[in-house]
C-alpha angles and dihedrals in degrees: 000000000000120000108244096177094102092046091049091053092050092049091047091050091047090051091049092049090050091049092049092048091053093058107103123230112262138199119232139161131237144175126233108240098170136013101194100070096012111242125176121192111215103169141330092291101035132068114163124213134195094279091059099042131085112192123212124210088258090073103038136074111247143165122241136173118245133182111240127196118163145110129238119241120269110271136180133165151117128101134248115349090353093059118115134192125250110281145149136203130231114222119195140156141058112317130188112233133180119232110210104209098134120140122258132196108277096028114138111222139191114232131194113206110218118233108281093027100252098116135033123208112216099219103179148318119277114245 
């Protein structure tokens, strides 16, 4: 009589994969309970760690280039030899700036559960 144990395992895994794939993505909310390592509390039974989270740019610090074109305000001051006349500076060009969007303990976040439920995309902060 043939051994069908291996075949049964393959069929069972295929059925499980199909069931997982049929689970729709869902939106849920969470609260950041730790930033190092990142931990997000979703409900009584679910705390998510770094391996389960995918962060969007909306919830991370990042550098970006921006075009700047402005002038400083007129200033003058000092006394005696340290005195200087009224002047301003023109600032132009492409400048690198840091956007500080990183998560902090206590932040409420919007999560999108990926199909199958293995990963959660942290879309944005609430509020």
